CSV table of C-alpha atoms in Angstrom, one decimal:
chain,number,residue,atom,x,y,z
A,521,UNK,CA,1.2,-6.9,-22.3
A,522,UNK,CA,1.5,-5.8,-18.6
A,523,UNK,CA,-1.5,-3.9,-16.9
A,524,UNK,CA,-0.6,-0.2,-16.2
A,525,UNK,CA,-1.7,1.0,-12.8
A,526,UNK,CA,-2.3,4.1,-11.8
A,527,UNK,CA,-2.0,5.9,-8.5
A,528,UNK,CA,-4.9,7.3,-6.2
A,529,UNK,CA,-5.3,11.1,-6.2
A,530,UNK,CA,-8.5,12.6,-5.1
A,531,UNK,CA,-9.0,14.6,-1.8
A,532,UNK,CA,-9.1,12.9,1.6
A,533,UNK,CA,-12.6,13.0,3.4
A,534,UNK,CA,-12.7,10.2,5.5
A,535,UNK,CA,-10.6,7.6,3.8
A,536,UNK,CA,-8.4,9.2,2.4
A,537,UNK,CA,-9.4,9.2,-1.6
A,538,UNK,CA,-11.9,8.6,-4.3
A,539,UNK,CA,-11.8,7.9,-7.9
A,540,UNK,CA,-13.7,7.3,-11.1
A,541,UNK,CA,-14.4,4.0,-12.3
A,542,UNK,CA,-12.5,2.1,-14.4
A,543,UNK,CA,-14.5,1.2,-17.9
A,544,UNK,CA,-14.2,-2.3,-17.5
A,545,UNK,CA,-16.1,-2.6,-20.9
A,546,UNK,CA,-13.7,-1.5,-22.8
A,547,UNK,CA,-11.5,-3.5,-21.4
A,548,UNK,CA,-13.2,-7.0,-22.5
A,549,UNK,CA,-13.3,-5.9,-26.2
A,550,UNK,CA,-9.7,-6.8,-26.4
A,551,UNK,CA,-9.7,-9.6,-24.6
A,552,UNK,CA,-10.6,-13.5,-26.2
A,553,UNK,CA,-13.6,-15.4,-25.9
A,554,UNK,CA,-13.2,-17.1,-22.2
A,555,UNK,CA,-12.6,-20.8,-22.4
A,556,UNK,CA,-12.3,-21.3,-18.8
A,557,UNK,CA,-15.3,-21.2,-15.8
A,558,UNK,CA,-15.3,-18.3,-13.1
A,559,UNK,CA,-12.7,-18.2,-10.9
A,560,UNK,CA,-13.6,-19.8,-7.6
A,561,UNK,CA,-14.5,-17.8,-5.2
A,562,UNK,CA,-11.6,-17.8,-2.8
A,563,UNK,CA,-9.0,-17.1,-5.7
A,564,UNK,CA,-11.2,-14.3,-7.1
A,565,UNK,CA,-11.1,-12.9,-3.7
A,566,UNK,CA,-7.4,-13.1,-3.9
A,567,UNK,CA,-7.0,-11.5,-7.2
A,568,UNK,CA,-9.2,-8.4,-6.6
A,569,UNK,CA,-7.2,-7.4,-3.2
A,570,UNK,CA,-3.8,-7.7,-4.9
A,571,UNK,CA,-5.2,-6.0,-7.9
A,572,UNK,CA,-6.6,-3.0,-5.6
A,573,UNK,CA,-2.7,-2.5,-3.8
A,574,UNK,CA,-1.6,-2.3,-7.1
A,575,UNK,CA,-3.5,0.4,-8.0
A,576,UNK,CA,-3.4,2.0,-5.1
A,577,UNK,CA,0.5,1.9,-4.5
A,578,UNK,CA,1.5,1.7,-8.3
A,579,UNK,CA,2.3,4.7,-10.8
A,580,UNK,CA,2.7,4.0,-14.4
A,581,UNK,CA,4.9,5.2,-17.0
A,582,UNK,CA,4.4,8.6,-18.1
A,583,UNK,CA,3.9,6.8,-22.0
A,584,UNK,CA,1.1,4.7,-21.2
A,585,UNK,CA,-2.5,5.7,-21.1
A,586,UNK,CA,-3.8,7.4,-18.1
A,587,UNK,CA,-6.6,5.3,-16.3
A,588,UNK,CA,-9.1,6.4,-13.2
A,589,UNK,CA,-9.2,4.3,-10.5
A,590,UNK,CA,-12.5,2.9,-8.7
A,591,UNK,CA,-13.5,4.8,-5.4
A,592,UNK,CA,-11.4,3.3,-2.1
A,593,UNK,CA,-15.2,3.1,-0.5
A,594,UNK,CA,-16.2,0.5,-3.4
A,595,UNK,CA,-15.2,-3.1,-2.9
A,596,UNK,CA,-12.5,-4.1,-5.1
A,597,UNK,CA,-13.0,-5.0,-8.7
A,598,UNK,CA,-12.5,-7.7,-10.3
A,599,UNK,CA,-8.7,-8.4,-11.5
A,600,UNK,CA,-8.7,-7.4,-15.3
A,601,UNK,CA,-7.2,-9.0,-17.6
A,602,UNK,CA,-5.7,-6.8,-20.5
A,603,UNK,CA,-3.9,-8.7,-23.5
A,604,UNK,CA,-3.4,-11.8,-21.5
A,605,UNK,CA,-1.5,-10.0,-19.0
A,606,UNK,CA,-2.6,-9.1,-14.9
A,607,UNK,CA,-1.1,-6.8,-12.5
A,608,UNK,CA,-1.4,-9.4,-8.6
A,609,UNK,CA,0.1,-6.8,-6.4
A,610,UNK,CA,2.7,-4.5,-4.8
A,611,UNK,CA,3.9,-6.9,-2.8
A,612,UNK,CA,6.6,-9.4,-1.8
A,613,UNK,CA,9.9,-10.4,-0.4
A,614,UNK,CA,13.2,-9.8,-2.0
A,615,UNK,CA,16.2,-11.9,-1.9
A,616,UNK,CA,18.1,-13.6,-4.8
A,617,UNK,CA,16.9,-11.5,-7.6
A,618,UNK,CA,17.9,-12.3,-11.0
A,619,UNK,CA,17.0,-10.9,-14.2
A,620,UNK,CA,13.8,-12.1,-15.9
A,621,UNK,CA,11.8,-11.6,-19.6
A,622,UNK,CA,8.7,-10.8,-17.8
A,623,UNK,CA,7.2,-7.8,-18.1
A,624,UNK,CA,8.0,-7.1,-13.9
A,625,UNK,CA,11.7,-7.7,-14.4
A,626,UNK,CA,13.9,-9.4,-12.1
A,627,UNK,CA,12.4,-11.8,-9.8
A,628,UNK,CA,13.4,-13.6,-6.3
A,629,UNK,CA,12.4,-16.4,-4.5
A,630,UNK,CA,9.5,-16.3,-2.5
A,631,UNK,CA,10.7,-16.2,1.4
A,632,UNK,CA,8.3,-18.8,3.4
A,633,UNK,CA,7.9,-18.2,7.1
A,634,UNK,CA,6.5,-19.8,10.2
A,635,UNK,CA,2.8,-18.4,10.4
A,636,UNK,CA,2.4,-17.4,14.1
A,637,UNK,CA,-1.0,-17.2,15.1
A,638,UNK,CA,-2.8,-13.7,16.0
A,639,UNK,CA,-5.0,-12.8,18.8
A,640,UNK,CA,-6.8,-10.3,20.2
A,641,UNK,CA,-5.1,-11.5,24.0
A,642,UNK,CA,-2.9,-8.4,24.9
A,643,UNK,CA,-4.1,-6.1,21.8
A,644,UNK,CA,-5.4,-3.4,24.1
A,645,UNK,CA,-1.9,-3.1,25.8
A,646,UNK,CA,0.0,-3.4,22.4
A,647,UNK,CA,-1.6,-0.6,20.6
A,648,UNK,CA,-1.6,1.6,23.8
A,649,UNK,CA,2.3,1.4,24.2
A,650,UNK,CA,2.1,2.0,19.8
A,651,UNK,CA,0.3,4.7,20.1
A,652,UNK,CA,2.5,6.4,22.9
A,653,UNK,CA,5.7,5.6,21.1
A,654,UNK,CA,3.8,7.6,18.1
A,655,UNK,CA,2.6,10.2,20.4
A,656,UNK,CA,6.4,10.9,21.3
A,657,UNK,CA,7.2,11.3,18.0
A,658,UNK,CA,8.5,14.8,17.2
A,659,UNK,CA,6.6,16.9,14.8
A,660,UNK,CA,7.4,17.5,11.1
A,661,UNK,CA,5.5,20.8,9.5
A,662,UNK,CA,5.8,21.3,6.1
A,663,UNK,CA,5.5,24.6,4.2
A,664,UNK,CA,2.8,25.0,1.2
A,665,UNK,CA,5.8,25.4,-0.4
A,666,UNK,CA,7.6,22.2,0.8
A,667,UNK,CA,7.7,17.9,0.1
A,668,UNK,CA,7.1,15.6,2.4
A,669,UNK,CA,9.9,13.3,1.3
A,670,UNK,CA,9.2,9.4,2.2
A,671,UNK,CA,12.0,6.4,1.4
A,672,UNK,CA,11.6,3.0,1.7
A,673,UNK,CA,12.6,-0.5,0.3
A,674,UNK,CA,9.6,-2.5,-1.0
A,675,UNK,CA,9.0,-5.7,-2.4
A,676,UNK,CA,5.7,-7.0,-4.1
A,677,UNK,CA,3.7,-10.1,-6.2
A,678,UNK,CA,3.3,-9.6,-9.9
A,679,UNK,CA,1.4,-12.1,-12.6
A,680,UNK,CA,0.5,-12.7,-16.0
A,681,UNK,CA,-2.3,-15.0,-17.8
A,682,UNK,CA,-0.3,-16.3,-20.6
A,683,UNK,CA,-3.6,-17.9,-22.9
A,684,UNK,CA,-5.4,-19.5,-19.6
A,685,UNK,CA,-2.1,-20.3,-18.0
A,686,UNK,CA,-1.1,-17.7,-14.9
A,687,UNK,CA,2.3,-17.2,-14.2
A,688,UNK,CA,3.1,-15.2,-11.2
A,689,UNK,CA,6.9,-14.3,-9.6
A,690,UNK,CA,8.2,-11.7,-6.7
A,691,UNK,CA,9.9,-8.4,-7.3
A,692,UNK,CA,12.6,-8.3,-5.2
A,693,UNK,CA,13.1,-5.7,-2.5
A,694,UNK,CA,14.3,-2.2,-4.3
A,695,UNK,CA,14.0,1.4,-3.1
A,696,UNK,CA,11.5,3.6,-3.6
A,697,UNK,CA,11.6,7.3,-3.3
A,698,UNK,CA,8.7,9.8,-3.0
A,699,UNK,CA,7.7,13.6,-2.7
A,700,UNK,CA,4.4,14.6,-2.0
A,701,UNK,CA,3.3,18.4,-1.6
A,702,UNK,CA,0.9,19.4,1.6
A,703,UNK,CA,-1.8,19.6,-0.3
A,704,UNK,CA,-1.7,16.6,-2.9
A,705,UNK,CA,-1.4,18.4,-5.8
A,706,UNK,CA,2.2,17.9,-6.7
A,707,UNK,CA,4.4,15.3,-6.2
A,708,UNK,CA,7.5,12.9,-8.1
A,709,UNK,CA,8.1,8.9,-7.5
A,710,UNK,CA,11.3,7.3,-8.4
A,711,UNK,CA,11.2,3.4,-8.3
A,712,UNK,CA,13.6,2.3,-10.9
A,713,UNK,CA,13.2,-1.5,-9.3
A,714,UNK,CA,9.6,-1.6,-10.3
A,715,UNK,CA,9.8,-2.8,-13.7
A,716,UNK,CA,6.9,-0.3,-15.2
A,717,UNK,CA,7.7,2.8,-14.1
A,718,UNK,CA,10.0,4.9,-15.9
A,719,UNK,CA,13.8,4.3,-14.7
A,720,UNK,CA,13.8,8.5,-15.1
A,721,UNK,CA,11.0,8.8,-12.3
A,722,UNK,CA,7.1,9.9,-12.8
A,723,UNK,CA,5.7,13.2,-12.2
A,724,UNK,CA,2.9,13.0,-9.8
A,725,UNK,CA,1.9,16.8,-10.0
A,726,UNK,CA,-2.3,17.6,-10.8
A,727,UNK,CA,-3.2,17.8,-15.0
A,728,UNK,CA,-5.5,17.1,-17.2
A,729,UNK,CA,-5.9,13.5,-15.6
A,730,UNK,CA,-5.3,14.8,-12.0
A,731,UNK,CA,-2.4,12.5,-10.4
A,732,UNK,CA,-2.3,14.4,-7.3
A,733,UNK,CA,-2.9,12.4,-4.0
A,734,UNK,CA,-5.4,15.3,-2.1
A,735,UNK,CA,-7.0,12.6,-0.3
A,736,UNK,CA,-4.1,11.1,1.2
A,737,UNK,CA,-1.9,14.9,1.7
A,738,UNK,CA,-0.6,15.8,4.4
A,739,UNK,CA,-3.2,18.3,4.7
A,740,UNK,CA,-6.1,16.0,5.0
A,741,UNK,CA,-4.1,14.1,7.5
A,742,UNK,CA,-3.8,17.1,9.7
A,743,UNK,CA,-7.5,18.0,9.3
A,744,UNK,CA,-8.8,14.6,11.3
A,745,UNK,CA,-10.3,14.4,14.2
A,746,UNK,CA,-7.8,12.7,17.1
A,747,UNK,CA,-10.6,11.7,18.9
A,748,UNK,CA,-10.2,7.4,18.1
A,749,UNK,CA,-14.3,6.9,18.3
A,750,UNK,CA,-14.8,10.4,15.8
A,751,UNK,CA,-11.9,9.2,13.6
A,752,UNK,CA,-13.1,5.3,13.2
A,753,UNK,CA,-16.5,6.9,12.3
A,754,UNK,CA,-14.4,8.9,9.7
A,755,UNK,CA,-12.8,6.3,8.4
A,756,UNK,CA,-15.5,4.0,7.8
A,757,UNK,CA,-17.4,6.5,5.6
A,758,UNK,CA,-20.9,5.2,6.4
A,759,UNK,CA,-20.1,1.6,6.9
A,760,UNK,CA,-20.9,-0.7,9.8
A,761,UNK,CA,-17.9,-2.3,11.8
A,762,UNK,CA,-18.8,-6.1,11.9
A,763,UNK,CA,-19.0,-5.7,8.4
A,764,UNK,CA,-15.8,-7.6,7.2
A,765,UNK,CA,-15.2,-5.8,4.2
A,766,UNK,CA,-15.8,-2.4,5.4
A,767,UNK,CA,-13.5,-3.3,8.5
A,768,UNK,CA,-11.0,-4.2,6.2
A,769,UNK,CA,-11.3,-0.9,4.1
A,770,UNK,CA,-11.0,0.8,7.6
A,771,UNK,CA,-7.9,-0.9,8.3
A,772,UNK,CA,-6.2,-0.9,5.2
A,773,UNK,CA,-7.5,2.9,4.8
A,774,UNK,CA,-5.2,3.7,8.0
A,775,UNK,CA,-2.4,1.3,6.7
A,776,UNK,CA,-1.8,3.5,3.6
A,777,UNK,CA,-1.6,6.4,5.6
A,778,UNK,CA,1.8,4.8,7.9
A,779,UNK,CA,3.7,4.0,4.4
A,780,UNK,CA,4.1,7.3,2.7
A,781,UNK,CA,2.7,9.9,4.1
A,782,UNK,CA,3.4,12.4,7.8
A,783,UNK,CA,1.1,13.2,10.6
A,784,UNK,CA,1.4,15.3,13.4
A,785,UNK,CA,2.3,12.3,15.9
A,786,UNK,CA,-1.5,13.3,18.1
A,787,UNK,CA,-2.8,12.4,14.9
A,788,UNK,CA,-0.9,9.4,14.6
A,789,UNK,CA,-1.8,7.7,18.0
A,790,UNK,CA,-5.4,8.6,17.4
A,791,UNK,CA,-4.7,6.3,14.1
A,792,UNK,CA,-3.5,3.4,16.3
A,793,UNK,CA,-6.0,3.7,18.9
A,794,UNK,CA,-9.0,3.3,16.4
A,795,UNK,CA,-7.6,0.5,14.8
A,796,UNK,CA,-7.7,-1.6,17.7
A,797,UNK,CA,-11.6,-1.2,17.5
A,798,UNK,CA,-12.1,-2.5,14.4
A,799,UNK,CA,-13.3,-6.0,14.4
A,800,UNK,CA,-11.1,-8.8,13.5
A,801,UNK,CA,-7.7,-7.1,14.2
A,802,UNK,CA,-5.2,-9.2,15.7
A,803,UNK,CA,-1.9,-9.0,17.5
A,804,UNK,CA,0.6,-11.2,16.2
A,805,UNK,CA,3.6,-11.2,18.8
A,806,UNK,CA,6.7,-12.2,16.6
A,807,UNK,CA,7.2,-11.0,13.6
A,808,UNK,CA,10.3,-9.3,11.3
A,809,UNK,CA,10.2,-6.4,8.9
A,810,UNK,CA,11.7,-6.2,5.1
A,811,UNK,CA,15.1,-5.7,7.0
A,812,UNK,CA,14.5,-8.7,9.5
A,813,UNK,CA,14.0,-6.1,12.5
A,814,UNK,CA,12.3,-8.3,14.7
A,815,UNK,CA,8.9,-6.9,15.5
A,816,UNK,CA,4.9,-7.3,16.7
A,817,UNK,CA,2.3,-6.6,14.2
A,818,UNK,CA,-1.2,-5.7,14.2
A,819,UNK,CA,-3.3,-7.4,11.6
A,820,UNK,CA,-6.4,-8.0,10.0
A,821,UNK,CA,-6.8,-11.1,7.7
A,822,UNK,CA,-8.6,-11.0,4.2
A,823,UNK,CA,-9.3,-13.7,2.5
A,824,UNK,CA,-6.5,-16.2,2.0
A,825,UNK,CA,-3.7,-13.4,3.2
A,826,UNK,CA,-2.8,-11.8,6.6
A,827,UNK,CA,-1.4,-7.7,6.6
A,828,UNK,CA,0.5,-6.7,9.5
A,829,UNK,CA,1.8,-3.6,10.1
A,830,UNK,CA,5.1,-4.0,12.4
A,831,UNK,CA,6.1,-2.2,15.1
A,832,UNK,CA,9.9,-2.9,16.6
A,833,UNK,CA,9.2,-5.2,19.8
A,834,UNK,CA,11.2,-2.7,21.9
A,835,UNK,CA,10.5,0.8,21.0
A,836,UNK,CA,7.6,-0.1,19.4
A,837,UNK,CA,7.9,2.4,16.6
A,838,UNK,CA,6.6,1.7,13.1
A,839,UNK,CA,8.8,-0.4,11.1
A,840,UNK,CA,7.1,-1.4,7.8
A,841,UNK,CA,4.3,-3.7,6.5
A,842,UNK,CA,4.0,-6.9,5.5
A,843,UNK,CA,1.3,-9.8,4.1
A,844,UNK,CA,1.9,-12.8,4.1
A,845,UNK,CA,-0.6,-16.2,2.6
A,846,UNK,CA,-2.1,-18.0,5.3
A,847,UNK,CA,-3.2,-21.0,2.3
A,848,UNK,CA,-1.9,-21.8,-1.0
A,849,UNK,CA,-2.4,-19.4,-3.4
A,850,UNK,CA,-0.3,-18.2,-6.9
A,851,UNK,CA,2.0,-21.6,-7.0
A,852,UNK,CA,2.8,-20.6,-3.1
A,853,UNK,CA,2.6,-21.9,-0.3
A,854,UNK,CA,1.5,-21.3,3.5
A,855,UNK,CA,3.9,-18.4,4.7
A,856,UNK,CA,5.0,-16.9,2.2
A,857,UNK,CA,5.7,-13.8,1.9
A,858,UNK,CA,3.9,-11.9,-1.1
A,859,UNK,CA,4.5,-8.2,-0.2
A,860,UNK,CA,6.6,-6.4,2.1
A,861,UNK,CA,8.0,-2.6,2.7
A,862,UNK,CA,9.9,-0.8,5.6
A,863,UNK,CA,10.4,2.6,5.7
A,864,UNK,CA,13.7,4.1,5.2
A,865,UNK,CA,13.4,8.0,6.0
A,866,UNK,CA,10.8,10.3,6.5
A,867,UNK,CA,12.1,14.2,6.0
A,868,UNK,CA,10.5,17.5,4.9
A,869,UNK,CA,12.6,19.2,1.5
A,870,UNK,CA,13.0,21.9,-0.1
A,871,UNK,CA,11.6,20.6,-3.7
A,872,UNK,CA,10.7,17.8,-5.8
A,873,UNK,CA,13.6,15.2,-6.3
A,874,UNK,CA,15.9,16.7,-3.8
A,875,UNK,CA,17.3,14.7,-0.6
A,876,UNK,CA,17.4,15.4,2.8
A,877,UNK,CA,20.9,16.1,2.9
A,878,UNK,CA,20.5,18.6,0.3
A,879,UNK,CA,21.6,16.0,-2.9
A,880,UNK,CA,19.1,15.2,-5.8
A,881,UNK,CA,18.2,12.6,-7.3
C-alpha cells in the first residue's frame, strides 16, 4: 500500500505553516517485526527530506484517510513505513515514461547530469541582479473573492519497501494545476500525472480536517516585512543561522513560497536578498530547468542532495526548481536528477478550476 500524503495548511507566521504531528504509533502497529538494523545515518537523512517534500507538496485522494502533518519548524520525521510501502519524494525528471504496476504509475529514466560545483564567488552579484529582475516584476492583486492560479510541469522520486527490499522509480514530468484563495482557506489541485491523487482533482478548501494553506496564502505573503535582515529573522522562527538544519528550513521555507504561490514583486526581492545570507547557500553558474532553459541556480545542499532554484542566465527571472544527488543514493547515481518543476503560468481567476483564458478545467 502506498503512503497518502497530505498537504500543509495552517497560517503563515514566519515560515509559512504549522501542523499537528503525525501519530507515528499508530502507525508501527501495522507494520512487521523489523528484521533489518537502523538505517545508516546518511540514508536516513535522505529518506526523512524526501519524505518531508512529499508531504509538503503532495495532496491525497479525497478517499483516503486524512492525516496532520508535523510542524515545518520540527526537523523532519523519520520516513514511515505503512504496509511495506514509502512515499521518497515529489521529485524527479521526466522523460520516457512508460506505464508501470506501482502504486506511483508510470515511470521514466532517471536523467544523470554533470554536477557543477557551487560557490559562494559572485553570489552577492547573482542574487542582486535576481532580486531586481523580481523587483520589476509587475504586480498581481487578487480579490477576497479571487484564485491565485499557479501551472507548472513537475517531476518527482517515489519508493516502496517490498518485505526489506526498497524499490524506488521517477514520475515523469506531468502538469500540475492549482488555485489557492488569498487567504488559504479555499483552494482545488488537479495532478492527474501523480499517480495518488484523484484523476477528477482534490478540493483543497478548509473542513473538518482543515486543508487550507493560511500559512503559505497570499495574504501571509503580503504581510512580510521586505526588509532582508527583518524577513531572515522571520523566517528562521527562533533559530540560529550556522545551524545547518535551521538554515536549510530557512531556505527551503522561501523555496516553497517561488513554486506556487504570488507576491507583490517588493516582497519577492526581499525573498532573494535574505537568502543569500543564509549560510551554506551557493551559486551554481550552469544549470537547466525541467524544460532545458539554461539557467544559474542558487542552492543549499542537504545531506546527499543539492536544491537549486533556477533563474534564466539572461533575464534572470525564476524558472523552476530542481535537486539533484550529489552521491549514490536510491539505486542512483551521482547527478541524477530526483526532482524537478518549472512554472508554467502564474494568473489571478475568477474561481476554482477555471483558466486564465476564461476555459475550465
Amino acid at each position: 500500500m502506498t503512503t497518502d500524503p497530505k498537504r500543509r495548511n495552517d497560517p503563515f507566521k514566519g515560515e509559512l505553516f504549522t501542523h499537528e504531528s503525525l501519530d507515528h504509533a499508530e502507525f508501527g502497529l501495522l507494520l512487521p517485526a523489523p528484521g533489518d538494523p537502523a538505517l545508516p545515518a546518511d540514508r536516513h537523512t535522505l529518506l526523512k527530506e524526501h519524505l518531508m517534500d512529499e508531504i509538503t507538496r503532495t495532496a491525497p485522494a479525497p478517499a483516503r484517510p486524512r492525516l496532520r502533518r508535523t510542524a515545518w519548524i520540527a526537523l523532519p520525521v523519520a520516513a514511515t513505513l505503512v504496509a511495506g510501502a514509502v512515499a521518497i519524494g515529489q521529485w524527479g525528471p521526466g522523460a520516457g515514461a512508460h506505464e508501470d504496476v506501482r502504486a506511483g504509475g508510470a515511470t521514466a529514466e532517471p536523467e544523470v547530469l554533470r554536477l557543477e560545483p557551487g560557490t559562494t564567488e559572485g553570489l552577492p552579484a547573482a542574487v542582486e541582479r535576481i532580486s531586481l529582475a523580481a523587483a520589476k516584476q509587475p504586480a498581481l492583486e487578487p480579490r477576497a473573492d479571487q484564485f491565485i492560479y499557479v501551472e507548472s510541469k513537475v517531476s518527482f522520486l517515489r519508493g516502496e519497501n517490498d518485505n526489506g527490499k526498497e524499490k524506488n522509480w521517477i514520475i515523469p514530468l506531468h502538469q500540475r494545476q492549482i488555485w489557492k484563495s488569498p487567504d488559504g482557506t479555499k483552494g482545488f489541485l488537479y495532478e492527474p500525472g501523480h499517480g495518488l491523487i484523484d484523476k477528477k482533482g482534490e478540493d483543497l478548501d478548509d473542513g473538518e480536517h482543515g486543508t487550507g494553506d493560511k500559512r503559505h496564502s497570499y495574504n501571509s505573503v503580503k504581510a512580510l516585512p521586505t526588509d532582508p535582515e527583518a524577513l531572515l529573522k522571520r523566517l528562521y522562527q527562533g533559530g540560529k543561522p550556522g545551524d545547518h538544519d535551521a538554515d536549510w528550513m530557512a531556505f527551503k521555507e522561501i523555496g516553497q513560497l517561488l513554486q506556487e504561490q504570488i507576491a507583490p514583486p517588493s516582497t519577492s526581492a526581499a525573498l532573494y536578498e535574505a537568502a543569500a545570507r543564509i549560510p551554506g547557500v551557493t551559486l551554481v553558474d550552469k544549470t537547466v530547468d525541467a524544460a532545458g532553459r539554461p539557467g544559474i541556480a542558487i542552492a543549499f545542499t542537504i545531506g546527499d542532495k543539492r536544491k537549486e532554484w533556477v533563474f534564466d542566465k539572461n533575464t534572470y527571472d525564476y524558472l523552476g526548481q530542481r535537486e539533484v544527488l550529489l552521491k549514490a543514493a536510491y539505486g542512483m547515481e551521482p547527478g541524477t536528477v530526483t526532482g524537478q518543476t518549472t512554472v508554467v503560468r502564474r494568473a489571478v481567476v475568477d474561481a476554482k478550476k477555471e483558466l486564465p483564458d476564461g476555459r475550465k478545467v
